[in-house]
mmCIF file of C-alpha atoms in Angstrom:
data_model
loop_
_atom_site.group_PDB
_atom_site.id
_atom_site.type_symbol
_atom_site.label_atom_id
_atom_site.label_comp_id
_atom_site.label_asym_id
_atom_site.label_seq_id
_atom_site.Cartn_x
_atom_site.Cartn_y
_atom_site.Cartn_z
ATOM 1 C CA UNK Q 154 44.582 120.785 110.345
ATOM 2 C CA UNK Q 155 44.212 121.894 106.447
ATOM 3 C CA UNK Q 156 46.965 124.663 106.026
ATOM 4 C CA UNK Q 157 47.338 124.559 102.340
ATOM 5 C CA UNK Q 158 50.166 121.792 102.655
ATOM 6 C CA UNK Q 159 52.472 124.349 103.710
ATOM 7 C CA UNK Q 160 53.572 125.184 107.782
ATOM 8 C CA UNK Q 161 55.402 128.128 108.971
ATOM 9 C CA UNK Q 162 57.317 128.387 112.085
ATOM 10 C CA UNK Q 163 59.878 131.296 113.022
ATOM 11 C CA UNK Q 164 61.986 130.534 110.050
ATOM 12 C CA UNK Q 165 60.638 127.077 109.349
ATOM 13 C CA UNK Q 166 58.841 125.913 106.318
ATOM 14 C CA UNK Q 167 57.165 122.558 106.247
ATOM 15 C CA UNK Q 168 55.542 121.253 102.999
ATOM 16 C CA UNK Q 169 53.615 118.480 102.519
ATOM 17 C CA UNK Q 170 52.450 118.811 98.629
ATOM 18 C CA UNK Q 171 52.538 115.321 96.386
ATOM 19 C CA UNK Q 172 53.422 113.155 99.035
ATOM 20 C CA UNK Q 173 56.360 115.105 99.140
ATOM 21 C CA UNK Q 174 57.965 116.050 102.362
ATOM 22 C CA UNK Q 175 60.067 119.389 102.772
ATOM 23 C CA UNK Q 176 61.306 120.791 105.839
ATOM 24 C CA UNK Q 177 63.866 123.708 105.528
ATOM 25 C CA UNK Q 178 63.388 127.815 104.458
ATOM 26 C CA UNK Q 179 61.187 129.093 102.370
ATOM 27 C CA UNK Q 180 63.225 127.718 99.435
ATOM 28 C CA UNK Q 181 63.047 124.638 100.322
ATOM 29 C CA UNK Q 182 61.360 121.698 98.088
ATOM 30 C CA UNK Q 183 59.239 124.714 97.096
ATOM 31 C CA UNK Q 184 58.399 123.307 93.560
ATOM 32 C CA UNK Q 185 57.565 119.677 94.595
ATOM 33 C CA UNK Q 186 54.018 119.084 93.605
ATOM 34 C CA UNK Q 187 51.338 116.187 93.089
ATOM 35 C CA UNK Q 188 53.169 115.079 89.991
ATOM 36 C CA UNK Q 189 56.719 115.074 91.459
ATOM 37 C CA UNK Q 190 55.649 112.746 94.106
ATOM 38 C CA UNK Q 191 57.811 110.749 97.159
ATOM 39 C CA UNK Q 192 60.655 112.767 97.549
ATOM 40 C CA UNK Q 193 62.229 114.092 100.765
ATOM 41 C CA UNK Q 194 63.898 117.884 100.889
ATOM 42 C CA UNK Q 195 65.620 118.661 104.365
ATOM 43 C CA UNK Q 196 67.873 122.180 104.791
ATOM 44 C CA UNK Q 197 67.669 125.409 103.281
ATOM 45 C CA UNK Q 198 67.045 125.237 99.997
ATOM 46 C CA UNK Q 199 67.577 121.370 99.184
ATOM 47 C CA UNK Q 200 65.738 120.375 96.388
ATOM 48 C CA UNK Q 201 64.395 123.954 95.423
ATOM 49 C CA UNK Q 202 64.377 123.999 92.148
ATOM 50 C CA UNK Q 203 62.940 119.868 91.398
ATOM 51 C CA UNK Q 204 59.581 119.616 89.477
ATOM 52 C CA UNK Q 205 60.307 116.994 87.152
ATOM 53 C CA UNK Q 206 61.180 113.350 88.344
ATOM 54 C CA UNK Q 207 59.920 111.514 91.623
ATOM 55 C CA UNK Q 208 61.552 109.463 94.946
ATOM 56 C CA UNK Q 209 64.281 111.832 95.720
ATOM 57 C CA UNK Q 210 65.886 112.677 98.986
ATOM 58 C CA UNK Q 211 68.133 115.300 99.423
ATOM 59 C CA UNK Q 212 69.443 116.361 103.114
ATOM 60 C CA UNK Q 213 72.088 119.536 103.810
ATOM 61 C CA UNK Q 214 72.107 122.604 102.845
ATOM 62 C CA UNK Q 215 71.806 123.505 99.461
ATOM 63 C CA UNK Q 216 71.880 119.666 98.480
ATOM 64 C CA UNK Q 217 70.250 119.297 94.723
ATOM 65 C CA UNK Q 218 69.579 122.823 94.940
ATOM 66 C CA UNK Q 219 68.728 123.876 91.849
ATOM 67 C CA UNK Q 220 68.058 120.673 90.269
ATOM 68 C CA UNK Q 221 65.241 120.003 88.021
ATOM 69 C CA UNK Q 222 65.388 116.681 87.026
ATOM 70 C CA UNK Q 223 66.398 112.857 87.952
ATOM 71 C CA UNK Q 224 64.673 110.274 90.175
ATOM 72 C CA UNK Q 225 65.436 108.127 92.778
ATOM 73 C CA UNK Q 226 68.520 109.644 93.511
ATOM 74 C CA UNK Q 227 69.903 110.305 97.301
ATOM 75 C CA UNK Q 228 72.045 113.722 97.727
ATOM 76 C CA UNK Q 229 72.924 113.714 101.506
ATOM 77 C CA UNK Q 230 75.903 117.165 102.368
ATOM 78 C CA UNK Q 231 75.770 120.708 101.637
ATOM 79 C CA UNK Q 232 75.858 121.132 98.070
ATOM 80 C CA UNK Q 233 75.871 117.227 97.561
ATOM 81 C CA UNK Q 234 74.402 116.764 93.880
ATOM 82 C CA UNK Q 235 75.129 120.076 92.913
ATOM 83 C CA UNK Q 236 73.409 123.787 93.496
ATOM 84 C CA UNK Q 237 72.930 124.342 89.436
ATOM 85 C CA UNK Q 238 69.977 123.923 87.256
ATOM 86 C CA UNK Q 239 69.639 120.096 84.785
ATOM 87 C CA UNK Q 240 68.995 116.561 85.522
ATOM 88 C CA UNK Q 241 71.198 114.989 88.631
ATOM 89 C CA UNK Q 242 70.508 111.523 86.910
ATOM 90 C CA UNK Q 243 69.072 108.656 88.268
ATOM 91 C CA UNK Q 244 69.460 106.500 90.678
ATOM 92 C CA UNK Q 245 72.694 108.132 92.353
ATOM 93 C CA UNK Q 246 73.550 107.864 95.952
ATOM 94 C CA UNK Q 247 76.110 111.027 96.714
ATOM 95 C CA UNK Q 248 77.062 111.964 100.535
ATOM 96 C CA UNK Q 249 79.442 114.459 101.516
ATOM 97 C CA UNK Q 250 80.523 118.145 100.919
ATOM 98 C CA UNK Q 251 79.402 118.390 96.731
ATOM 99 C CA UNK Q 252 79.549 114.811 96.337
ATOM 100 C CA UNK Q 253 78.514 113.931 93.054
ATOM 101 C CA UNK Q 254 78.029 118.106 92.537
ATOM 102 C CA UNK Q 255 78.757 117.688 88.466
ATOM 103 C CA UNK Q 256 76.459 114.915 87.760
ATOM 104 C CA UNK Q 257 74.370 115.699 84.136
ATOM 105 C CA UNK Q 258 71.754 113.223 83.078
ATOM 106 C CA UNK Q 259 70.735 115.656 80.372
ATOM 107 C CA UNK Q 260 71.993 112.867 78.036
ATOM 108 C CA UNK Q 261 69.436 109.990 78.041
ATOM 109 C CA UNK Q 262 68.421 107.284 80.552
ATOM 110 C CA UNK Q 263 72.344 105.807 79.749
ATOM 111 C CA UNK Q 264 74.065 109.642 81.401
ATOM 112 C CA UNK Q 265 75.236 109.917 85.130
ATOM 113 C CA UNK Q 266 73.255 106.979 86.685
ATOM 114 C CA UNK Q 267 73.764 104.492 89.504
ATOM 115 C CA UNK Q 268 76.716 106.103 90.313
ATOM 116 C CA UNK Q 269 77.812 105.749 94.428
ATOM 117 C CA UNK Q 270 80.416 108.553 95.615
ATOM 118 C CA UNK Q 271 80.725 108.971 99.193
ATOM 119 C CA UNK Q 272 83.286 111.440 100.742
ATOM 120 C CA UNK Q 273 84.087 115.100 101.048
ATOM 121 C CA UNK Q 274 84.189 116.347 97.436
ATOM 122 C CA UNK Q 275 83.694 112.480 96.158
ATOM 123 C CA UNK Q 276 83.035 112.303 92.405
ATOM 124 C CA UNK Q 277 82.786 116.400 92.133
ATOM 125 C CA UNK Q 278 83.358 116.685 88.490
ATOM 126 C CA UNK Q 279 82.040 113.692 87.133
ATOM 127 C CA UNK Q 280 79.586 114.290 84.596
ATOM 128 C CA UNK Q 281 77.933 111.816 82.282
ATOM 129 C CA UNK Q 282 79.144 108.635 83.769
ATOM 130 C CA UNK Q 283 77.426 105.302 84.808
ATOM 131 C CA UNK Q 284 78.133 102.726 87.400
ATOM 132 C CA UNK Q 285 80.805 104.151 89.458
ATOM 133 C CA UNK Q 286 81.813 103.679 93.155
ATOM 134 C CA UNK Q 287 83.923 105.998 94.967
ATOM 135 C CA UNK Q 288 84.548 106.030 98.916
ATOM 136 C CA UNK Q 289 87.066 108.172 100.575
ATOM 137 C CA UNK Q 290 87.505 111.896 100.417
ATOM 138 C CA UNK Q 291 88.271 113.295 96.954
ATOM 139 C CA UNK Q 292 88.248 109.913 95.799
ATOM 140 C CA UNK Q 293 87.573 109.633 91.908
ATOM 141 C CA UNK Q 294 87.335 113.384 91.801
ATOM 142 C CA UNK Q 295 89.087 114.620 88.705
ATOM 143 C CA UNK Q 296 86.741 111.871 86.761
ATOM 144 C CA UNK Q 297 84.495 113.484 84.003
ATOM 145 C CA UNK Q 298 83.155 111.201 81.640
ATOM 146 C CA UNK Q 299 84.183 107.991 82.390
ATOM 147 C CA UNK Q 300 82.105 104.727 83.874
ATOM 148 C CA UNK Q 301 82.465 101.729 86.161
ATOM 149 C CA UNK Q 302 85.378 102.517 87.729
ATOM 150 C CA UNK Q 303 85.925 101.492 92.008
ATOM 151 C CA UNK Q 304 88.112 104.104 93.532
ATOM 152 C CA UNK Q 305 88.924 103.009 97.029
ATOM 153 C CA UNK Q 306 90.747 105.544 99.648
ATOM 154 C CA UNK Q 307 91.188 108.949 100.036
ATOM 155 C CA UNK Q 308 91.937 110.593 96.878
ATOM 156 C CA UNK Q 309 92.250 107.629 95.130
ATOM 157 C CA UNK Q 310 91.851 107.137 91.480
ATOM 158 C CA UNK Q 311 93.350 110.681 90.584
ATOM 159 C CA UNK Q 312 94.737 112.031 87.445
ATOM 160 C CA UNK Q 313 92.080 111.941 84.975
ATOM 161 C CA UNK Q 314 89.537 109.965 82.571
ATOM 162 C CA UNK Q 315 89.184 106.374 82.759
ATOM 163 C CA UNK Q 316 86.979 103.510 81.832
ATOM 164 C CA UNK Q 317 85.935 99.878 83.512
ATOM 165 C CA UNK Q 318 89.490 101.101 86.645
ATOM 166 C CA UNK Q 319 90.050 99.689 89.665
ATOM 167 C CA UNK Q 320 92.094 102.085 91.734
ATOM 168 C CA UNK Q 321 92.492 100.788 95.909
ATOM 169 C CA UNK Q 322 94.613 102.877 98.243
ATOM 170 C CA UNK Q 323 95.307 106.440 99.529
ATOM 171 C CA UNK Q 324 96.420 108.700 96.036
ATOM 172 C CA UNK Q 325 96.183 105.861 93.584
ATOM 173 C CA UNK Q 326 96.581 107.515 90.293
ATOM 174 C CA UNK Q 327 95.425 106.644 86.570
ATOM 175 C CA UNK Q 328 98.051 107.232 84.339
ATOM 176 C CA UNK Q 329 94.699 109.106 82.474
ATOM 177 C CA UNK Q 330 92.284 107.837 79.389
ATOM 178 C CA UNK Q 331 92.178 104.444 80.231
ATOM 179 C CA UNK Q 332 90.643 101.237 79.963
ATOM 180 C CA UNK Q 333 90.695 98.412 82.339
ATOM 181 C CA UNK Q 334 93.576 99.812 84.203
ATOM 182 C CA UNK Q 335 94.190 98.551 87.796
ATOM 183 C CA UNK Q 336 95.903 100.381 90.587
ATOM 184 C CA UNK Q 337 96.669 99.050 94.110
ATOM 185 C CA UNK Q 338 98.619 100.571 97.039
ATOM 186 C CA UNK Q 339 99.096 103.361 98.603
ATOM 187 C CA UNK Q 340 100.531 106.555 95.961
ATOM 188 C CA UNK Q 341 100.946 104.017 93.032
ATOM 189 C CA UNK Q 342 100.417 104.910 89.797
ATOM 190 C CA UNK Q 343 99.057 103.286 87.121
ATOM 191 C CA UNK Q 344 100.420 102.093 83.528
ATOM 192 C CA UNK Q 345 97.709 102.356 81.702
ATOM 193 C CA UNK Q 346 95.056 100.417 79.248
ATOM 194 C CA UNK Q 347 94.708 96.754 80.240
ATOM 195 C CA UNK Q 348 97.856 97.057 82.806
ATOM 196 C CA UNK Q 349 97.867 95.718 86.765
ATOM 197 C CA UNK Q 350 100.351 97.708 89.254
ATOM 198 C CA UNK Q 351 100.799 96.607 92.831
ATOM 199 C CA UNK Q 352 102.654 98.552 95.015
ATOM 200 C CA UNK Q 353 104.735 101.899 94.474
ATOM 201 C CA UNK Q 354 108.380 102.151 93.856
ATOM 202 C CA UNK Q 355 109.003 101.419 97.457
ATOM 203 C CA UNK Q 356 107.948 97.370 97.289
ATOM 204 C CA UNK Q 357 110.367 94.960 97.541
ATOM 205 C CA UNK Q 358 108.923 91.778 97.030
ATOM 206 C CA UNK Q 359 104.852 90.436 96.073
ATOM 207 C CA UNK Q 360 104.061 87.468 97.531
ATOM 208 C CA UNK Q 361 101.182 85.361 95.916
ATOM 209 C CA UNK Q 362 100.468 83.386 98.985
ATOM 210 C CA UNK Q 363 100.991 83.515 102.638
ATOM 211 C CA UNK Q 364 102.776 80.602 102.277
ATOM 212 C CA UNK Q 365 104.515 80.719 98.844
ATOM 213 C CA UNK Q 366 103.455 78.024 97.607
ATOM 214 C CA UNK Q 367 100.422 79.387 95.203
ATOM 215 C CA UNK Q 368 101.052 78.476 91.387
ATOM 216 C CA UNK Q 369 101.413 81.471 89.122
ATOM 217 C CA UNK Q 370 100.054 81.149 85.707
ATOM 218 C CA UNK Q 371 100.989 83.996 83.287
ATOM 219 C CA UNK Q 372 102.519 83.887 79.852
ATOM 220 C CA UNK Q 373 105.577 86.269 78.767
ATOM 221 C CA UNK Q 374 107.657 87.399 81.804
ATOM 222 C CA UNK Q 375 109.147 90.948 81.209
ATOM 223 C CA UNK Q 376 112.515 92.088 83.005
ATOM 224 C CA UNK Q 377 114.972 94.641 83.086
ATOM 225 C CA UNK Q 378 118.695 94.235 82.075
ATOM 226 C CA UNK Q 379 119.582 93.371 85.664
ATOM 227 C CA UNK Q 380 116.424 91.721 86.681
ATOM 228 C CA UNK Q 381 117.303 88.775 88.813
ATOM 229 C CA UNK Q 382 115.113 85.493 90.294
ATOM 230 C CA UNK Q 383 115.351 82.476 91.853
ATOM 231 C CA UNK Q 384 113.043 79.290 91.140
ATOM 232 C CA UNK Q 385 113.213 75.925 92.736
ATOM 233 C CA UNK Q 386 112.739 74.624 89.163
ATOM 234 C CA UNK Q 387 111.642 75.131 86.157
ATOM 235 C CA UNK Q 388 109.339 73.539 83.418
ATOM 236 C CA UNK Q 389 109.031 74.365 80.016
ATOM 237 C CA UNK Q 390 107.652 72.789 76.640
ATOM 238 C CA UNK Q 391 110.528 74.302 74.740
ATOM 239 C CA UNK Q 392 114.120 75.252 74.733
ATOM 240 C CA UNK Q 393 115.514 77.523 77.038
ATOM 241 C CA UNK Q 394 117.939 79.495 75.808
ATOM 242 C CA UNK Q 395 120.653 81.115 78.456
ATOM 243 C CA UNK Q 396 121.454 84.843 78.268
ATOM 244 C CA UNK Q 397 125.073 84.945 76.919
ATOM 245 C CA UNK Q 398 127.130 87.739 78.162
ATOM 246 C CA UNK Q 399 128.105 90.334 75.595
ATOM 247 C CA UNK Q 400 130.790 91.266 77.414
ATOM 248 C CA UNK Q 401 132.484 88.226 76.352
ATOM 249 C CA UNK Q 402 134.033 87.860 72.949
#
């Protein structure tokens, strides 16, 4: 039945414009049209606003409702992609309560693309960035700018900007405009630029096999003043040099 690729019922809209497919109020998908083609709007007033990039799916309420612009992106949670008006970027996968809601592509082809956040409130003020991955709820949420960081766990990855993180475990925290910083256990917090942590202040000992008996490679080993070890030998190329004990005259 020809209806003008539009369906009312009760409170029900269906369109069907473009190859386009939106099911919600009135608002909903209600500038999708032959040129915006493949894109899937379910809830009132998902995808209300889009007229200017193809292949998107947006499901909740208010999800990528005001957005104009970005393709192939999926925005699945009230509000997830964000209710204002610019380009959501492309090729963004964002479930949960305004997942992803900050996302601006406005920037180029290289702005707020590929990016995966997935939890309640999941990458909410991230901007610009590319290539990032964040599972949990609030996870990675007070990143703006920055791009391909993991953050793994509820809240984790917290504290600010960083660049190329890794940040595993429930309120991980960047110590904040980083590079390469890596963060693992549960409430650690990082060091910064080009530094590993493992553990909080509450680990005793790191084992680097099950059985001990992995060999550790590393160059310069830094302790405190009353650092202490034990080894069942040890090899070196040069002198080693004892600490002498300045209490002594």
């Amino acid at each position: 039945v020809d209806v003008a690729n539009m369906v009312h019922v009760k409170n029900l809209t269906i369109r069907g414009a473009g190859n386009n497919v939106a099911i919600g109020d009135d608002g909903t998908g209600e500038s999708l049209t032959e040129g915006t083609y493949g894109s899937v709007a379910i809830g009132s007033h998902a995808l209300s606003a889009h007229n200017g990039s193809n292949q998107n799916i947006a499901i909740g309420h208010n999800a990528m409702k005001e957005r104009t612009a970005g393709s192939d992106t999926i925005a699945i949670g009230t509000a997830a992609g964000g209710i204002a008006s610019g380009d959501v970027g492309d090729k963004n996968i964002l479930i949960g309560l305004n997942a992803g809601y900050s996302l601006d592509g406005s920037g180029g082809t290289y702005n707020a693309g590929s990016n995966i956040y997935i939890g309640y409130h999941a990458g909410e003020d991230a901007t610009s960035g590319l290539k990032n991955t964040a599972l949990g709820t609030n996870a990675g949420k007070d990143l703006v700018g920055g791009s391909q960081n993991v953050f793994l766990g509820n809240y984790a990855g917290n504290g600010g900007n960083t660049e190329g993180g890794t940040y595993i475990g429930e309120y991980t925290t960047t110590a904040g405009g980083t590079t390469n910083e890596t963060v693992i256990g549960n409430n650690t917090i990082g060091k910064g630029s080009h530094t590993v942590v493992l553990g909080d202040d509450r680990v005793t000992d790191i084992y680097m096999s099950e059985d001990v008996g992995a060999t550790l490679h590393t160059g310069t080993v830094s302790g405190s003043a009353i650092s202490t070890g034990s080894f069942g030998a040890i090899q070196s190329a040069g002198n080693i040099t004892p600490k002498v004990d300045d209490s002594v005259d």
